[in-house]
Coordinates of C-alpha atoms in Angstrom, one line a residue:
Chain A
M1 CA -0.6 0.0 50.2
R2 CA 0.5 4.1 51.1
R3 CA -2.5 6.7 50.9
R4 CA -0.2 8.4 48.3
D5 CA 0.1 5.3 46.2
F6 CA -3.8 5.0 46.4
I7 CA -4.1 8.8 45.4
N8 CA -1.7 8.3 42.5
I9 CA -3.6 5.2 41.0
A10 CA -7.0 7.0 41.6
A11 CA -5.8 10.1 39.7
V12 CA -4.5 8.2 36.9
S13 CA -7.4 5.5 36.7
F14 CA -9.9 8.6 36.4
A15 CA -7.7 10.2 33.4
G16 CA -7.7 6.9 31.8
V17 CA -11.4 6.2 32.3
G18 CA -12.2 9.9 30.8
A19 CA -9.6 9.1 27.9
V20 CA -11.6 5.8 27.1
V21 CA -15.1 7.6 27.3
T22 CA -14.2 10.6 25.3
V23 CA -12.5 8.0 22.5
L24 CA -15.7 5.8 22.3
P25 CA -17.6 8.3 20.4
L26 CA -15.0 9.5 18.2
I27 CA -14.8 5.8 17.0
D28 CA -18.7 5.2 16.9
Q29 CA -19.3 8.1 14.6
M30 CA -17.9 6.1 12.0
N31 CA -20.4 3.2 12.4
P32 CA -23.7 3.0 10.0
S33 CA -25.6 6.2 10.7
A34 CA -29.6 5.9 11.2
D35 CA -30.3 6.8 7.7
V36 CA -28.1 3.7 6.9
L37 CA -29.5 1.6 9.5
A38 CA -33.3 2.4 8.6
L39 CA -33.1 -0.4 5.8
A40 CA -36.2 -1.0 3.8
S41 CA -37.2 -4.5 2.4
T42 CA -37.4 -5.1 -1.4
E43 CA -40.3 -6.2 -3.2
V44 CA -39.6 -8.5 -6.2
D45 CA -42.3 -9.5 -9.0
L46 CA -41.1 -12.7 -10.5
S47 CA -44.0 -13.2 -13.3
A48 CA -41.7 -12.0 -16.0
I49 CA -38.8 -14.4 -15.4
Q50 CA -38.5 -17.0 -17.4
P51 CA -36.5 -20.7 -16.7
G52 CA -33.2 -20.5 -16.9
Q53 CA -33.2 -16.2 -16.9
A54 CA -31.9 -14.4 -13.9
I55 CA -32.6 -10.6 -12.8
K56 CA -30.5 -8.2 -10.7
T57 CA -32.1 -6.0 -8.2
T58 CA -30.9 -3.9 -5.1
F59 CA -31.1 -5.1 -1.5
R60 CA -29.9 -3.0 0.9
S61 CA -27.9 -1.0 -1.6
Q62 CA -26.1 -4.4 -2.7
P63 CA -27.2 -6.6 -5.8
L64 CA -29.2 -9.3 -5.5
F65 CA -29.9 -12.3 -8.0
V66 CA -33.0 -13.8 -8.5
R67 CA -32.8 -16.7 -10.8
H68 CA -35.2 -19.1 -12.4
L69 CA -33.4 -22.2 -12.2
T70 CA -34.2 -24.9 -15.4
P71 CA -34.9 -28.4 -14.3
A72 CA -31.5 -29.3 -15.8
E73 CA -29.9 -26.8 -13.4
I74 CA -31.6 -28.3 -10.4
A75 CA -30.9 -31.9 -11.4
E76 CA -27.3 -30.4 -11.6
A77 CA -27.3 -29.0 -8.0
D78 CA -29.0 -32.2 -6.6
K79 CA -26.3 -34.2 -8.4
V80 CA -23.4 -33.1 -6.1
D81 CA -22.4 -34.8 -3.2
V82 CA -22.9 -32.3 -0.6
S83 CA -20.0 -33.5 2.0
S84 CA -17.5 -32.9 -0.7
L85 CA -18.3 -28.9 -0.9
R86 CA -16.5 -26.4 1.1
D87 CA -19.5 -25.1 2.5
P88 CA -21.9 -27.8 2.4
Q89 CA -25.7 -27.0 1.7
T90 CA -28.2 -28.8 -0.5
L91 CA -30.1 -26.9 -2.9
D92 CA -33.0 -27.5 -0.6
E93 CA -31.8 -25.9 1.8
R94 CA -31.2 -22.6 0.1
T95 CA -34.9 -22.3 -1.5
V96 CA -38.2 -22.3 -0.2
D97 CA -40.3 -25.7 0.0
G98 CA -42.2 -26.3 -3.3
K99 CA -40.7 -23.3 -4.7
K100 CA -37.4 -25.1 -5.6
E101 CA -36.8 -23.2 -9.1
W102 CA -36.1 -19.9 -7.4
L103 CA -32.9 -19.3 -6.2
I104 CA -32.5 -16.1 -4.4
T105 CA -29.2 -14.8 -3.4
M106 CA -27.0 -12.1 -2.7
G107 CA -24.7 -11.1 -5.7
V108 CA -22.1 -10.6 -3.2
C109 CA -18.8 -12.6 -4.0
T110 CA -18.1 -14.1 -0.5
H111 CA -14.4 -13.5 -1.2
L112 CA -13.9 -10.1 -1.0
G113 CA -17.2 -8.8 -2.3
C114 CA -17.2 -7.9 -6.2
V115 CA -20.5 -8.6 -8.1
P116 CA -20.1 -12.4 -9.8
L117 CA -21.1 -12.5 -13.5
G118 CA -23.4 -15.1 -14.8
A119 CA -27.2 -13.3 -13.9
G120 CA -26.7 -11.0 -17.0
E121 CA -27.3 -12.7 -20.4
G122 CA -24.2 -14.0 -22.2
E123 CA -21.9 -13.4 -19.1
N124 CA -19.3 -15.9 -18.3
R125 CA -21.1 -18.4 -15.8
G126 CA -17.7 -20.3 -14.9
E127 CA -16.9 -23.7 -15.1
F128 CA -19.8 -25.1 -12.6
G129 CA -22.8 -23.0 -14.4
G130 CA -23.4 -21.1 -11.9
Y131 CA -21.8 -17.7 -11.2
F132 CA -18.1 -16.7 -11.9
C133 CA -16.3 -13.7 -9.8
P134 CA -14.0 -11.9 -12.3
C135 CA -12.2 -10.3 -9.2
H136 CA -10.1 -13.3 -8.0
G137 CA -11.7 -16.4 -10.0
S138 CA -14.3 -17.9 -7.8
S139 CA -16.5 -20.3 -9.3
Y140 CA -20.1 -21.0 -8.0
D141 CA -22.5 -23.8 -9.2
T142 CA -26.0 -23.9 -10.2
A143 CA -27.3 -23.8 -6.7
A144 CA -24.6 -20.5 -6.0
R145 CA -22.5 -22.7 -4.2
I146 CA -18.9 -21.8 -3.8
R147 CA -17.0 -24.9 -5.8
K148 CA -13.6 -23.2 -7.0
G149 CA -11.3 -20.2 -6.0
P150 CA -10.7 -18.5 -2.9
A151 CA -14.3 -17.8 -1.6
P152 CA -14.7 -19.3 1.5
K153 CA -18.6 -19.6 1.5
N154 CA -21.9 -20.0 -0.9
L155 CA -23.5 -16.7 -2.2
E156 CA -25.7 -15.7 0.8
V157 CA -29.2 -16.5 0.8
P158 CA -31.1 -13.7 2.2
K159 CA -34.3 -13.9 4.4
F160 CA -37.4 -13.6 2.1
S161 CA -40.7 -15.0 1.8
F162 CA -43.4 -15.5 -1.2
T163 CA -46.4 -12.9 -0.9
S164 CA -48.1 -14.5 -3.7
D165 CA -47.1 -17.2 -6.4
T166 CA -45.3 -14.6 -8.4
A167 CA -43.8 -11.9 -5.8
I168 CA -41.6 -12.2 -3.0
L169 CA -40.6 -9.9 -0.2
V170 CA -36.7 -9.8 0.7
G171 CA -35.8 -8.3 4.1
Chain B
M1 CA 23.8 15.4 15.6
S2 CA 26.6 15.7 13.6
F3 CA 30.3 15.2 13.6
P4 CA 32.7 17.2 15.7
W5 CA 34.2 18.8 12.4
A6 CA 31.1 20.1 11.1
E7 CA 31.0 23.9 10.4
H8 CA 29.4 26.1 13.0
Y9 CA 26.7 28.5 12.5
T10 CA 27.6 32.2 13.0
P11 CA 25.1 34.5 11.8
K12 CA 26.5 37.8 10.4
H13 CA 23.7 40.3 9.7
P14 CA 22.4 41.8 12.8
L15 CA 19.1 40.5 12.1
M16 CA 20.0 37.0 11.6
Q17 CA 22.0 37.4 15.1
W18 CA 18.5 38.7 16.7
V19 CA 16.6 36.1 15.4
D20 CA 19.3 33.2 16.5
E21 CA 19.2 34.6 20.2
K22 CA 15.4 34.4 20.2
L23 CA 14.5 31.2 17.9
P24 CA 17.1 29.8 16.6
L25 CA 15.3 28.2 13.2
P26 CA 18.0 29.1 10.9
R27 CA 20.6 27.5 12.9
L28 CA 18.4 24.3 12.7
V29 CA 18.3 24.4 9.2
Y30 CA 21.7 25.2 8.6
N31 CA 22.6 22.0 11.0
A32 CA 20.0 19.8 9.1
I33 CA 20.4 20.4 5.5
G34 CA 22.9 23.1 5.3
A35 CA 26.6 23.6 5.3
G36 CA 26.6 22.1 9.2
Y37 CA 25.6 18.9 8.4
P38 CA 28.4 16.5 6.8
V39 CA 27.8 14.0 4.6
P40 CA 30.1 11.0 3.1
R41 CA 31.8 12.1 0.0
N42 CA 30.9 9.2 -2.0
L43 CA 27.5 8.9 -2.2
N44 CA 26.0 7.7 -5.8
Y45 CA 22.9 8.6 -7.4
F46 CA 20.9 6.2 -5.4
W47 CA 21.1 8.7 -2.7
N48 CA 19.0 11.2 -4.3
F49 CA 15.7 9.5 -3.8
G50 CA 15.2 10.7 -0.2
V51 CA 14.9 14.3 -1.5
L52 CA 12.9 13.0 -4.6
A53 CA 10.6 11.5 -2.4
G54 CA 10.2 14.9 -0.2
L55 CA 9.7 16.7 -3.7
A56 CA 6.9 14.2 -4.4
L57 CA 5.2 14.9 -1.2
V58 CA 5.2 18.7 -1.5
I59 CA 3.9 18.1 -5.2
Q60 CA 0.9 15.8 -3.7
I61 CA 0.3 18.3 -0.8
V62 CA 0.1 21.5 -3.4
T63 CA -1.8 19.7 -5.7
G64 CA -3.7 18.1 -3.3
V65 CA -5.0 21.2 -1.4
I66 CA -6.2 22.8 -4.9
M67 CA -7.9 19.8 -5.9
A68 CA -9.6 19.7 -2.8
M69 CA -11.0 23.6 -3.6
H70 CA -13.0 22.0 -6.4
Y71 CA -13.8 19.0 -5.4
G72 CA -17.3 17.5 -3.9
A73 CA -17.0 14.3 -1.5
N74 CA -20.8 13.4 -2.0
D75 CA -21.4 10.3 -4.2
L76 CA -24.1 12.1 -6.3
V77 CA -21.7 14.6 -7.4
A78 CA -18.0 13.3 -6.7
F79 CA -17.6 11.7 -10.5
G80 CA -19.0 15.5 -11.8
T81 CA -16.8 17.7 -9.9
V82 CA -13.6 15.7 -11.0
E83 CA -14.5 16.2 -14.8
Q84 CA -15.6 20.0 -14.0
T85 CA -12.0 20.3 -12.6
M86 CA -10.7 19.1 -15.8
R87 CA -13.1 21.0 -18.1
D88 CA -13.7 24.3 -16.2
V89 CA -11.3 24.8 -13.8
N90 CA -8.5 27.0 -14.5
A91 CA -5.4 24.7 -15.3
G92 CA -7.5 22.2 -13.1
W93 CA -6.5 19.3 -16.2
L94 CA -2.9 20.1 -15.0
M95 CA -3.6 20.0 -11.4
R96 CA -5.5 16.6 -11.7
Y97 CA -3.0 14.9 -13.8
A98 CA -0.1 16.3 -12.0
H99 CA -1.5 14.8 -8.3
A100 CA -2.6 11.5 -10.2
N101 CA 0.5 11.1 -11.8
G102 CA 2.5 12.6 -8.9
A103 CA 1.2 9.1 -6.9
S104 CA 2.9 7.2 -9.1
F105 CA 6.4 9.1 -9.2
F106 CA 6.1 9.2 -5.7
F107 CA 6.0 5.4 -5.4
I108 CA 8.7 5.3 -8.1
V109 CA 10.8 7.2 -6.4
V110 CA 9.9 5.5 -2.8
Y111 CA 10.6 1.8 -4.1
L112 CA 14.3 2.8 -5.7
H113 CA 14.6 4.5 -2.0
I114 CA 13.6 1.1 -0.3
F115 CA 15.7 -1.0 -2.9
R116 CA 18.8 1.3 -2.3
G117 CA 18.4 0.8 1.6
L118 CA 18.0 -3.1 1.1
F119 CA 21.3 -3.3 -1.3
Y120 CA 23.5 -1.2 0.7
G121 CA 22.3 -2.2 4.1
S122 CA 21.1 0.9 5.0
Y123 CA 18.8 -0.9 7.6
K124 CA 21.7 -2.2 9.6
A125 CA 22.6 -0.7 13.0
P126 CA 22.8 2.1 13.9
R127 CA 20.3 3.1 11.4
E128 CA 17.3 0.7 12.5
M129 CA 15.3 3.2 13.7
V130 CA 15.5 4.8 9.8
W131 CA 14.4 2.2 8.7
L132 CA 11.3 1.5 10.8
L133 CA 10.1 5.0 10.3
G134 CA 10.3 4.5 6.6
L135 CA 8.3 1.4 6.6
V136 CA 5.7 3.5 8.8
I137 CA 5.9 6.2 6.0
F138 CA 5.4 3.7 3.4
L139 CA 2.2 2.0 5.1
L140 CA 0.8 5.2 5.7
M141 CA 1.4 6.2 1.7
M142 CA -0.4 3.3 0.7
A143 CA -3.4 4.0 2.8
T144 CA -3.4 7.6 1.5
A145 CA -2.8 6.5 -1.9
F146 CA -5.8 4.1 -1.6
M147 CA -8.2 6.4 -0.3
G148 CA -7.3 9.2 -2.7
Y149 CA -8.0 6.7 -5.7
V150 CA -11.6 6.3 -4.2
L151 CA -12.5 10.0 -4.3
P152 CA -13.5 10.2 -8.0
W153 CA -16.1 7.5 -7.5
G154 CA -15.3 5.8 -10.8
Q155 CA -15.6 2.2 -11.5
M156 CA -12.4 1.3 -10.2
S157 CA -12.7 3.2 -7.1
Y158 CA -15.8 1.9 -6.1
W159 CA -15.0 -1.7 -6.4
G160 CA -11.4 -1.4 -5.4
A161 CA -13.1 0.3 -1.7
K162 CA -15.2 -2.8 -1.6
V163 CA -12.2 -5.1 -2.2
I164 CA -10.0 -3.3 0.4
T165 CA -12.3 -3.0 3.1
G166 CA -13.3 -6.6 2.5
L167 CA -9.7 -7.6 3.3
F168 CA -10.5 -6.5 7.1
G169 CA -13.8 -8.7 7.0
A170 CA -11.4 -11.7 6.3
I171 CA -10.4 -11.3 10.1
P172 CA -12.4 -13.8 12.4
V173 CA -15.2 -12.6 14.6
V174 CA -14.2 -8.9 14.6
G175 CA -13.7 -8.6 10.8
E176 CA -17.3 -7.9 9.5
P177 CA -17.9 -4.9 12.1
I178 CA -14.6 -3.6 11.2
Q179 CA -15.7 -3.6 7.7
T180 CA -18.9 -2.1 8.3
W181 CA -17.0 0.7 10.5
L182 CA -14.8 1.4 8.1
L183 CA -17.4 1.8 5.0
G184 CA -20.2 3.5 7.4
G185 CA -22.5 1.0 5.8
F186 CA -23.1 -2.4 4.3
A187 CA -21.2 -1.5 1.0
P188 CA -19.3 1.4 -0.2
G189 CA -21.6 4.7 -0.2
N190 CA -21.5 8.2 0.5
A191 CA -20.5 7.6 4.2
S192 CA -17.2 6.0 2.9
L193 CA -16.6 8.3 0.3
N194 CA -17.0 11.3 3.0
R195 CA -14.8 9.7 5.2
F196 CA -12.2 9.0 3.0
F197 CA -11.9 12.6 1.8
S198 CA -11.1 13.8 5.5
L199 CA -8.5 10.8 5.8
H200 CA -6.9 11.6 2.5
F201 CA -6.5 15.0 3.6
L202 CA -5.0 14.1 7.2
L203 CA -2.6 11.4 6.2
P204 CA -0.2 13.4 4.0
F205 CA 0.5 15.9 7.2
V206 CA 1.0 12.6 9.4
I207 CA 3.5 11.5 6.7
A208 CA 5.4 14.8 7.1
G209 CA 5.4 14.5 10.5
V210 CA 7.1 11.0 10.4
I211 CA 9.2 12.2 7.7
I212 CA 10.7 14.7 10.3
L213 CA 11.4 11.9 12.3
H214 CA 13.1 10.0 9.8
I215 CA 15.2 12.6 8.8
W216 CA 16.3 13.3 12.7
A217 CA 16.8 9.6 13.3
L218 CA 19.0 9.5 10.1
H219 CA 20.9 12.6 11.3
I220 CA 21.8 11.3 14.6
P221 CA 24.5 8.5 13.2
G222 CA 24.7 10.6 9.9
S223 CA 23.9 9.0 6.0
S224 CA 25.3 5.6 4.9
N225 CA 27.1 5.5 2.0
P226 CA 28.0 3.1 -0.7
T227 CA 31.1 1.2 1.1
G228 CA 28.9 0.7 4.1
V229 CA 32.2 1.8 6.0
E230 CA 31.4 4.2 8.7
V231 CA 33.0 7.8 8.8
K232 CA 36.1 8.0 10.2
G233 CA 37.2 11.4 10.0
P234 CA 36.7 14.8 8.4
Q235 CA 38.4 13.8 5.0
D236 CA 35.5 11.3 4.3
T237 CA 32.9 14.0 4.6
V238 CA 31.8 17.1 2.6
P239 CA 29.2 19.6 3.9
F240 CA 25.7 18.8 2.7
H241 CA 25.5 22.6 1.0
P242 CA 26.6 23.2 -1.4
Y243 CA 27.7 19.6 -2.2
Y244 CA 24.9 17.7 -2.2
T245 CA 22.2 20.3 -2.4
A246 CA 23.5 20.6 -6.0
K247 CA 23.9 17.0 -6.7
D248 CA 20.1 16.7 -5.8
G249 CA 19.0 19.7 -7.8
F250 CA 20.5 17.5 -10.4
G251 CA 18.3 14.5 -9.7
V252 CA 15.4 16.8 -9.4
G253 CA 16.1 18.4 -12.7
V254 CA 15.8 14.8 -14.0
F255 CA 12.8 14.2 -12.1
L256 CA 11.0 17.0 -13.2
I257 CA 11.8 16.1 -16.8
L258 CA 10.4 12.7 -16.6
F259 CA 7.3 13.8 -14.8
A260 CA 6.6 16.7 -17.3
I261 CA 7.1 14.0 -20.3
M262 CA 4.3 11.4 -18.6
L263 CA 1.9 14.6 -17.5
F264 CA 2.2 16.3 -20.8
F265 CA 2.4 13.4 -23.2
A266 CA 0.9 10.1 -21.5
P267 CA -1.2 11.3 -18.5
N268 CA -3.4 8.2 -18.5
Y269 CA -0.7 5.7 -19.5
L270 CA -0.4 4.3 -15.4
G271 CA -4.0 4.9 -14.7
H272 CA -7.1 2.3 -15.6
P273 CA -9.5 3.5 -18.2
D274 CA -12.4 2.1 -16.0
N275 CA -12.1 4.6 -13.6
Y276 CA -13.5 7.0 -16.1
I277 CA -16.7 5.2 -15.9
E278 CA -18.9 6.2 -12.8
A279 CA -19.2 3.9 -9.8
N280 CA -22.1 1.2 -10.7
P281 CA -22.8 -1.0 -7.4
L282 CA -24.4 -3.5 -9.7
S283 CA -21.6 -4.1 -11.9
T284 CA -17.9 -5.3 -11.5
P285 CA -15.4 -4.7 -14.4
A286 CA -14.5 -7.9 -15.9
H287 CA -11.1 -7.3 -14.9
I288 CA -10.4 -5.3 -12.1
V289 CA -6.8 -4.3 -10.9
P290 CA -5.6 -2.1 -8.3
E291 CA -3.0 0.8 -9.3
W292 CA 0.3 -0.7 -10.5
Y293 CA 2.3 0.2 -7.2
F294 CA 0.0 -2.1 -5.3
W295 CA 0.3 -5.3 -7.7
P296 CA 3.2 -7.2 -6.3
F297 CA 1.0 -7.2 -2.9
Y298 CA -2.1 -7.7 -4.6
A299 CA -0.4 -10.8 -6.5
I300 CA 0.7 -12.3 -2.9
L301 CA -3.0 -11.8 -1.7
R302 CA -4.4 -13.9 -4.7
A303 CA -1.9 -16.4 -4.5
F304 CA -3.7 -18.2 -1.7
T305 CA -6.6 -20.1 -3.2
V306 CA -6.7 -23.1 -1.0
D307 CA -7.4 -23.5 2.8
F308 CA -4.7 -24.9 5.0
F309 CA -5.1 -26.4 8.4
F310 CA -8.9 -24.9 8.5
V311 CA -7.6 -21.6 7.8
P312 CA -10.0 -20.1 5.1
A313 CA -8.1 -19.4 1.7
K314 CA -9.5 -15.8 2.0
L315 CA -7.9 -14.7 5.7
L316 CA -4.3 -16.7 4.4
G317 CA -4.1 -14.2 1.6
V318 CA -4.8 -11.5 3.9
L319 CA -2.3 -12.1 6.4
A320 CA 0.5 -12.9 3.7
M321 CA -0.2 -9.6 2.0
F322 CA 0.1 -7.9 5.4
A323 CA 3.1 -10.1 6.5
S324 CA 4.8 -9.2 3.2
I325 CA 5.6 -5.8 4.7
L326 CA 5.2 -6.4 8.5
L327 CA 8.2 -8.9 7.5
L328 CA 10.4 -5.7 6.8
F329 CA 10.4 -4.4 10.1
F330 CA 12.2 -7.7 11.0
L331 CA 14.9 -7.2 8.4
P332 CA 17.4 -5.5 10.5
W333 CA 17.4 -8.7 13.0
L334 CA 17.1 -10.9 10.1
D335 CA 20.0 -9.8 8.1
T336 CA 22.7 -10.5 10.9
S337 CA 25.8 -10.1 8.6
P338 CA 28.2 -7.4 10.2
V339 CA 29.0 -6.3 6.5
R340 CA 26.5 -3.4 5.2
S341 CA 26.9 -2.8 1.7
G342 CA 25.9 -5.5 -1.0
N343 CA 29.3 -4.4 -2.9
Y344 CA 31.3 -6.3 -0.6
R345 CA 28.9 -9.5 -0.3
P346 CA 29.1 -11.6 -3.6
T347 CA 26.6 -14.4 -2.6
F348 CA 24.1 -11.5 -0.9
K349 CA 24.4 -9.7 -4.1
K350 CA 23.3 -12.7 -6.5
F351 CA 20.0 -13.1 -4.2
F352 CA 19.5 -9.3 -4.1
W353 CA 18.9 -9.4 -8.0
I354 CA 16.9 -12.5 -7.9
L355 CA 14.7 -10.8 -5.2
I356 CA 14.2 -7.9 -7.5
L357 CA 13.4 -9.9 -10.5
D358 CA 10.8 -11.8 -8.1
V359 CA 9.2 -8.6 -7.0
L360 CA 8.8 -7.7 -10.6
I361 CA 7.4 -10.9 -11.5
L362 CA 4.8 -10.8 -8.6
G363 CA 4.2 -7.2 -9.8
Y364 CA 3.4 -8.3 -13.3
C365 CA 1.0 -11.2 -12.0
G366 CA -0.6 -8.6 -10.0
G367 CA -1.8 -6.9 -12.8
A368 CA -2.7 -9.9 -15.2
P369 CA -5.9 -11.4 -14.8
A370 CA -6.7 -14.1 -11.8
A371 CA -5.9 -17.0 -14.2
E372 CA -3.3 -19.7 -15.0
P373 CA -0.2 -19.4 -15.3
Y374 CA -0.3 -16.1 -13.3
V375 CA -1.7 -17.9 -10.0
M376 CA 0.7 -20.8 -10.2
I377 CA 3.7 -18.0 -10.9
S378 CA 2.6 -15.7 -8.2
Q379 CA 2.3 -18.9 -5.9
V380 CA 6.0 -19.6 -6.4
A381 CA 7.1 -16.0 -6.7
A382 CA 5.3 -15.0 -3.1
A383 CA 7.0 -18.3 -2.0
Y384 CA 10.4 -17.1 -2.7
Y385 CA 9.7 -13.8 -1.3
F386 CA 9.2 -15.2 2.1
A387 CA 11.8 -17.4 2.0
H388 CA 14.1 -14.7 0.5
F389 CA 13.6 -13.0 4.0
L390 CA 13.3 -15.7 6.5
I391 CA 15.7 -18.3 5.1
I392 CA 18.2 -17.1 2.5
L393 CA 19.1 -13.9 4.4
P394 CA 20.1 -15.5 7.5
L395 CA 21.6 -18.2 5.9
I396 CA 24.3 -15.9 3.9
A397 CA 25.0 -13.9 6.8
R398 CA 26.3 -17.0 8.3
F399 CA 27.9 -18.8 5.5
E400 CA 29.2 -15.7 3.0
K401 CA 32.6 -14.8 3.0
P402 CA 32.8 -11.1 2.7
L403 CA 35.2 -9.2 0.4
P404 CA 38.0 -7.4 2.0
L405 CA 36.2 -3.8 2.9
P406 CA 38.4 -0.4 1.9
G407 CA 39.9 0.9 5.2
S408 CA 38.0 4.1 4.9
I409 CA 35.1 6.1 2.6
T410 CA 38.3 8.1 0.9
E411 CA 40.5 5.0 0.5
S412 CA 37.4 3.8 -1.7
V413 CA 37.4 6.9 -3.4
L414 CA 41.3 7.1 -4.1
N415 CA 41.0 3.6 -5.1
R416 CA 38.4 4.1 -7.8
H417 CA 40.0 7.0 -9.4
N418 CA 43.4 5.3 -9.3
I419 CA 44.8 8.1 -7.0
K420 CA 47.7 6.3 -5.2
G421 CA 49.6 8.3 -2.1
E422 CA 49.1 11.9 -3.8
E423 CA 47.8 13.3 -0.7
D424 CA 47.4 16.6 -2.2
A425 CA 44.9 15.4 -4.9
L426 CA 41.8 16.3 -3.0
P427 CA 41.3 18.9 -0.7
G428 CA 41.3 17.9 3.1
M429 CA 43.7 14.5 2.3
G430 CA 46.5 15.9 4.5
A431 CA 44.7 14.6 7.5
D432 CA 43.8 11.2 6.1
P433 CA 44.8 8.9 8.9
Q434 CA 44.3 5.7 6.3
P435 CA 47.8 4.3 4.4
S436 CA 47.0 4.7 0.6
N437 CA 47.6 0.9 -0.3
A438 CA 45.7 1.0 -3.1
G439 CA 46.2 -2.0 -5.4

């Protein structure tokens, strides 16, 4: 390599590195800002939720479903052959030990992010008795597992813990 | 950039001569859209839509800049400021409806423009670059229209933003970081609204820039024409001005009449009533649909409901939707028939109309609920869409026997009007090198 080639490569590389360094903050400014990242956790009081009922609340500015399952719904969820599911999980894996009747999931369809119907009273719960997403027709069962339609995953179960017998802390 | 017989720009007024010596901008305009640009004499009304698309862009930019004077890009006030524009701002209702319906009219004329090109083979050599730049404009238009629809912050705005950015979330590994980056959070919010406003303002000017390249690329070979036969001499062309400025002016009149009818008597016909409900992050409307001009692509997205070869249905739908447009970038090399115009391609013509029907069916299914029988119909229609471009077109090009082409543009014009051998019948005919063997 001649000295002149080296100088040429060095000059172009210097400009290239400079360009990349300049572009990075221009891109990064669009990532979530500090106030968006400073996410609080959400506390939910369960005492008023009757079996068969569900409530909708928010967690990290997205809907959160808190459902009190009936024994029939638990039985129906346990009856399903897990290996036949698109995203195999048992109801036990999706709930806390000894509190199997409390199904806490994000209310965000795993397809393209709509809020599935089924938490409100009288809403269409789909053919598997759980949730039904009106955007592209995904059906979830009583354990909020994907059973039919284009969604790839079960409704996400966020990290949560019981702070007392009738209250949970999500996040 | 033009044929040798194009008229020359000769400024007469001393001021214009002075300008021409310093910065020949009037000369550029004269040679681009004035008498200095010769155009085939046989263009039909399908050649009006380029000018109409340009007009639609101007309407959008002017009404858009005005809308932005009264709009607050903040999730707490956005919906209210649009209502304020409607109720309080002088002629605000007019600006808002003109901007909203203007988007629909922009897409109407651009779709007609695209299908004109598809039928008459305007994408074939030497005009591939015109076609490719046109597709870039189309993609930019869709991005712009999407972000504009988010700004009123109604229910359709919010859930449209969520679903469309969710498309990027389907990409393996990097998908979710990209979606978060686009939204500036984990769900649409103030950060998303704010940046969409900024980009919605920027992109129309990028479109205007690409349009300049689009026209530049067109003016190198010159306009195509309904016969697909290239210009052979001066008798085949007329100067753009006044012949086509007048004809385009007539088209502009018709366009504006139709636009005014929609604007004044049915301004909400093409919109969705749910966007008059303020965005609610906790509830998705039971039947969300995008704007009508996205329906065919939306139907293709929703047609994929089962996983294939371990690729999730969600990703397949997203790939198919983007592929349905990206595919068109390869069209000049998929249709290898040397005959340009569909008028002389009997088999191509039949399949062209089937494609039109197929796209209309896709559009209808895209607007219908995601339930049977629409899902099944859109699966068949989506499969046909891809088959048309990837299988049928290359096969037609190979096996079709085209009809005889006219010897020249002028000959086809004379044949159409049953003028035989009358060389003086039309001005400029004396130089016609083609024998008028009409029959």
